[in-house]
Short mmCIF file of N, CA and C in Angstrom, two decimals:
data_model
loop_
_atom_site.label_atom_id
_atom_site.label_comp_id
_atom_site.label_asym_id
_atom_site.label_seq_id
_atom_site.Cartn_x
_atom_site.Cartn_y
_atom_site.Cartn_z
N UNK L 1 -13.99 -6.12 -41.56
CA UNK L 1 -13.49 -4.81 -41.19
C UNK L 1 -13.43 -4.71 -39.68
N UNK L 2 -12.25 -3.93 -39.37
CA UNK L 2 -12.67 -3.62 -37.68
C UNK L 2 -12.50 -2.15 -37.43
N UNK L 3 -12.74 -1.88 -36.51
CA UNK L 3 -12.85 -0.16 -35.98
C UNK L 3 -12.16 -0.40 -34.28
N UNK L 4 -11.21 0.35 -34.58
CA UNK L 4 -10.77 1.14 -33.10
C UNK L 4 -10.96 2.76 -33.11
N UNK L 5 -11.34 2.39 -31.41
CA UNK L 5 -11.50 4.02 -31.20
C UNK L 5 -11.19 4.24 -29.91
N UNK L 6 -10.80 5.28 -29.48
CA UNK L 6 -9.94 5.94 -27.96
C UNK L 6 -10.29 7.13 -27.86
N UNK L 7 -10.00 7.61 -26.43
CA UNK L 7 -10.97 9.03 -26.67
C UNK L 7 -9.89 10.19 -26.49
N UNK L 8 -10.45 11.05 -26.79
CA UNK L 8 -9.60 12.26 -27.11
C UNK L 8 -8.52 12.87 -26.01
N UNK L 9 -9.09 12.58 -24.79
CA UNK L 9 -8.47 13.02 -23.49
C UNK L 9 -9.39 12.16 -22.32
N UNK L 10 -8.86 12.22 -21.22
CA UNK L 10 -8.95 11.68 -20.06
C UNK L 10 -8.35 12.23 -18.80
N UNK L 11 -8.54 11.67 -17.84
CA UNK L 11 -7.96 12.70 -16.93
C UNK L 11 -6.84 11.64 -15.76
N UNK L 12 -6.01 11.81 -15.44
CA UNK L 12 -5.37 11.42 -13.91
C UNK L 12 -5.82 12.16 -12.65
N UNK L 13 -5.82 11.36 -11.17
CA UNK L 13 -6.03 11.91 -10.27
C UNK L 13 -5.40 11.69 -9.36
N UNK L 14 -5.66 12.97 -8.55
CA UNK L 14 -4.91 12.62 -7.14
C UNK L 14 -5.70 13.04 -6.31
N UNK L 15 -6.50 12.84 -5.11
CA UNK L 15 -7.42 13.23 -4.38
C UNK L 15 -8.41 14.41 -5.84
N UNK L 16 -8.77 15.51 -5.48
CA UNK L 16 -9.22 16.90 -6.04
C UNK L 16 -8.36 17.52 -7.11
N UNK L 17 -6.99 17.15 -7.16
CA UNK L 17 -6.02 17.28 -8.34
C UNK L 17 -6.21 16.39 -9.39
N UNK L 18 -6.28 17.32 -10.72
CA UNK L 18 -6.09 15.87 -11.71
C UNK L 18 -5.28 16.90 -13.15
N UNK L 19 -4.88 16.00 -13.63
CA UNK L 19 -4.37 16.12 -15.18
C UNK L 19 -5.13 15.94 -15.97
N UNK L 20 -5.39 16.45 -17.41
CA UNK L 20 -5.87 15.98 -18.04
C UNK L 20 -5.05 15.71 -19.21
N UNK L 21 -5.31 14.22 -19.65
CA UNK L 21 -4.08 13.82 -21.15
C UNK L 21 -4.52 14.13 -22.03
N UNK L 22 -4.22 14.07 -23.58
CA UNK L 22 -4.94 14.54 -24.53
C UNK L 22 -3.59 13.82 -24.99
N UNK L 23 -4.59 12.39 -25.95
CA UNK L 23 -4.79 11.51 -26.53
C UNK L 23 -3.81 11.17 -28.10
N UNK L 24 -2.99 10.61 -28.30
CA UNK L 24 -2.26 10.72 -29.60
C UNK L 24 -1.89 9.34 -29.80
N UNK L 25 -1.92 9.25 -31.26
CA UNK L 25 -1.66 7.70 -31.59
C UNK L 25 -0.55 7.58 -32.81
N UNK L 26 -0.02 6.23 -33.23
CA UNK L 26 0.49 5.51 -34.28
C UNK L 26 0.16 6.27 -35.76
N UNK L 27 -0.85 7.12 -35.45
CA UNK L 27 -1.23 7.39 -37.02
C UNK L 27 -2.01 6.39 -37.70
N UNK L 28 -2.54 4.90 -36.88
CA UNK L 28 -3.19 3.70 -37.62
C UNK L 28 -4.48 3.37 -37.00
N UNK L 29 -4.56 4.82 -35.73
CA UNK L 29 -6.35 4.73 -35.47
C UNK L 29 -6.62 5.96 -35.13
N UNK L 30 -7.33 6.19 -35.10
CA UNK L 30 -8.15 7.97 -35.15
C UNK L 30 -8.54 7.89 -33.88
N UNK L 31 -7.85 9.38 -33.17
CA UNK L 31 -8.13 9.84 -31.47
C UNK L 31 -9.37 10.45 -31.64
N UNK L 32 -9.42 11.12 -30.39
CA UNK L 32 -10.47 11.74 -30.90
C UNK L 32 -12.08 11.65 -30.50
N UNK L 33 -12.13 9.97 -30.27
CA UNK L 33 -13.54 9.07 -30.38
C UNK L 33 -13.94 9.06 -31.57
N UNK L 34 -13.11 9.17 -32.85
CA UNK L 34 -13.75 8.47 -34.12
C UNK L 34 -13.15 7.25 -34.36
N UNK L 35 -13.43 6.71 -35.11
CA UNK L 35 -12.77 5.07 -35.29
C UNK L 35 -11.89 5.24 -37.19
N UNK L 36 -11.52 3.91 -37.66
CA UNK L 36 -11.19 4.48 -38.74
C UNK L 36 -11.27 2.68 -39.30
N UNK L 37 -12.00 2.54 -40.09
CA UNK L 37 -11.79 1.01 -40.57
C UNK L 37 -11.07 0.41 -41.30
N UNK L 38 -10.56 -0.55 -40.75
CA UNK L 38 -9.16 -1.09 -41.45
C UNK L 38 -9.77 -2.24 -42.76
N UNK L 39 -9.08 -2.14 -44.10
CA UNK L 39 -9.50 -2.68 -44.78
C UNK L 39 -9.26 -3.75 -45.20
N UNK L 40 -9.56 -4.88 -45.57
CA UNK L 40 -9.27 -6.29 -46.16
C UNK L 40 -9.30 -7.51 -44.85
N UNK L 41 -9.05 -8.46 -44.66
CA UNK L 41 -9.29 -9.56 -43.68
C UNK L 41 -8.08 -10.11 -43.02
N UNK L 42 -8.17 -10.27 -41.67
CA UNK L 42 -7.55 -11.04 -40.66
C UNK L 42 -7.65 -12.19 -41.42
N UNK L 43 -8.21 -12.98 -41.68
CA UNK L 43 -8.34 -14.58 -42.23
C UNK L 43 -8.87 -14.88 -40.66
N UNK L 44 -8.48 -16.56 -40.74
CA UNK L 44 -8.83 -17.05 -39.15
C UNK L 44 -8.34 -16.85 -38.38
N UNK L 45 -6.89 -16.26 -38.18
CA UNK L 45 -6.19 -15.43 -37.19
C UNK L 45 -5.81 -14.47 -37.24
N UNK L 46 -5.64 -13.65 -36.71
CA UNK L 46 -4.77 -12.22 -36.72
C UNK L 46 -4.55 -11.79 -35.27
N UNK L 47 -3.91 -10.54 -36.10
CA UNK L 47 -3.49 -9.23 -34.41
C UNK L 47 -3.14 -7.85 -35.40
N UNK L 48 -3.51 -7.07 -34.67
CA UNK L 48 -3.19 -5.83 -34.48
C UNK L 48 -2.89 -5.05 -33.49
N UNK L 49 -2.01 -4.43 -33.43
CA UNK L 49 -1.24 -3.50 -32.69
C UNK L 49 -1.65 -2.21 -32.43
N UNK L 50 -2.34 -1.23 -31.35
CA UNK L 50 -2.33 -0.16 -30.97
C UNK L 50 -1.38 0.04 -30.10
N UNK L 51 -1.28 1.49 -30.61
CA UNK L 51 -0.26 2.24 -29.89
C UNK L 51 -0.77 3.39 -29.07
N UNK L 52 -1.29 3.67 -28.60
CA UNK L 52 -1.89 4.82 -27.71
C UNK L 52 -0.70 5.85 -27.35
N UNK L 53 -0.67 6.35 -27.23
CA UNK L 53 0.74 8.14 -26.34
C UNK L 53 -0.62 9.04 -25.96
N UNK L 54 0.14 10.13 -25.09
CA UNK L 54 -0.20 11.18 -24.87
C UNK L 54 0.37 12.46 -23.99
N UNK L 55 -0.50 13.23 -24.02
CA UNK L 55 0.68 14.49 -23.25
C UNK L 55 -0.59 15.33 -22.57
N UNK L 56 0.42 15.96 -21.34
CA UNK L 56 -0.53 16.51 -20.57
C UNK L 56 0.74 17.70 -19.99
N UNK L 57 -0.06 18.76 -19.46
CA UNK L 57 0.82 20.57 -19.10
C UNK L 57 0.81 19.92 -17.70
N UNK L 58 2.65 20.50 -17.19
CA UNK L 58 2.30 20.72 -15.85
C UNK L 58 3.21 22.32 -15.44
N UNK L 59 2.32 22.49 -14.63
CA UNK L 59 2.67 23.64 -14.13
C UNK L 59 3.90 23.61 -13.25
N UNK L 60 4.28 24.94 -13.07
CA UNK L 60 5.19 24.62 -11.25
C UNK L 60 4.66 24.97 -10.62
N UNK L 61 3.18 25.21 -10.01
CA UNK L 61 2.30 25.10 -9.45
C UNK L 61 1.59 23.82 -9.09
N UNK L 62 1.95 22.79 -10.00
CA UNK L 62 1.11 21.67 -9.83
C UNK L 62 1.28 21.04 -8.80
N UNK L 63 0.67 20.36 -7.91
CA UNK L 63 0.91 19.56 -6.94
C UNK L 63 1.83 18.42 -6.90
N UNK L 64 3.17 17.96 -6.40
CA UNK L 64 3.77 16.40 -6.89
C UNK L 64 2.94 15.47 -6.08
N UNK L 65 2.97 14.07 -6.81
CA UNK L 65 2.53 13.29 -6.39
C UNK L 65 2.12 12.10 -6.98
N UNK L 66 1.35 11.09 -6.93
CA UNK L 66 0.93 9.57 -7.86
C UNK L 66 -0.30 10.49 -8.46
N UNK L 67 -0.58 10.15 -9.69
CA UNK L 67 -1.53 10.61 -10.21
C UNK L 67 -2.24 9.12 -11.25
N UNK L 68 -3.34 8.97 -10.76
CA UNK L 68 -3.67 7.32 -11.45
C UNK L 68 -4.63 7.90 -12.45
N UNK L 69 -5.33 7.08 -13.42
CA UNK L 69 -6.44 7.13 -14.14
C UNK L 69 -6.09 6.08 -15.60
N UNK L 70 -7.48 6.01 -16.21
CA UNK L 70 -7.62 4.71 -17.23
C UNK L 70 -8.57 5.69 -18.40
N UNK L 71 -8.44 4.78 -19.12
CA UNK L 71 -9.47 5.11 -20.55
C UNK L 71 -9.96 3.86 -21.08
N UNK L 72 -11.03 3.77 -22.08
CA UNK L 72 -11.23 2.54 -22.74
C UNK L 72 -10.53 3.15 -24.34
N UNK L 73 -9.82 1.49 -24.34
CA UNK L 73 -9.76 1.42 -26.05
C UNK L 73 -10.94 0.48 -26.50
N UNK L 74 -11.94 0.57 -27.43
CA UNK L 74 -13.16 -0.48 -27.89
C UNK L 74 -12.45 -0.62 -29.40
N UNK L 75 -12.35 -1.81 -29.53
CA UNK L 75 -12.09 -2.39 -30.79
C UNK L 75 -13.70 -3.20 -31.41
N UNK L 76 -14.19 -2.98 -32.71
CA UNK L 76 -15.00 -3.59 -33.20
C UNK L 76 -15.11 -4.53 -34.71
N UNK L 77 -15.33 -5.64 -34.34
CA UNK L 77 -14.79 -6.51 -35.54
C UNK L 77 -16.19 -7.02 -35.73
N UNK L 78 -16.31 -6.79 -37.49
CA UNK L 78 -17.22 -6.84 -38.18
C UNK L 78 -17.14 -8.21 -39.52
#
């Protein structure tokens, strides 16, 4: 079995400005920070595919500019 999990939101920054994303997927792993276990076996090789998206508000107030930031995806194979 394996478990992926991603977290619900995260943020981008720019100096003191930031966004925050909020987290959406494929429908084939649970946002959120829950995981969801996939059933039956890779054998001796495999792959799987995540798809991560997300969406975040901007104002016309918001500041323009580069806005960076990261998240972890943790995959766990059992």
């Amino acid at each position: 079995a394996m478990t992926v999990a991603v977290p619900a939101a995260f943020d981008l920054v720019k100096g003191s400005d930031k966004l925050t994303v909020t987290t959406s997927n494929d429908g084939s792993i649970a946002a959120g920070g829950t995981t969801k276990t996939l059933s039956g076996s890779l054998g001796a090789e495999g792959s799987y595919v995540v798809k991560v998206g997300g969406e975040f508000d901007l104002a016309s107030t918001t500041p323009t500019g580069t806005y960076t930031g990261s998240f972890t995806v943790t995959a766990s194979y059992n």
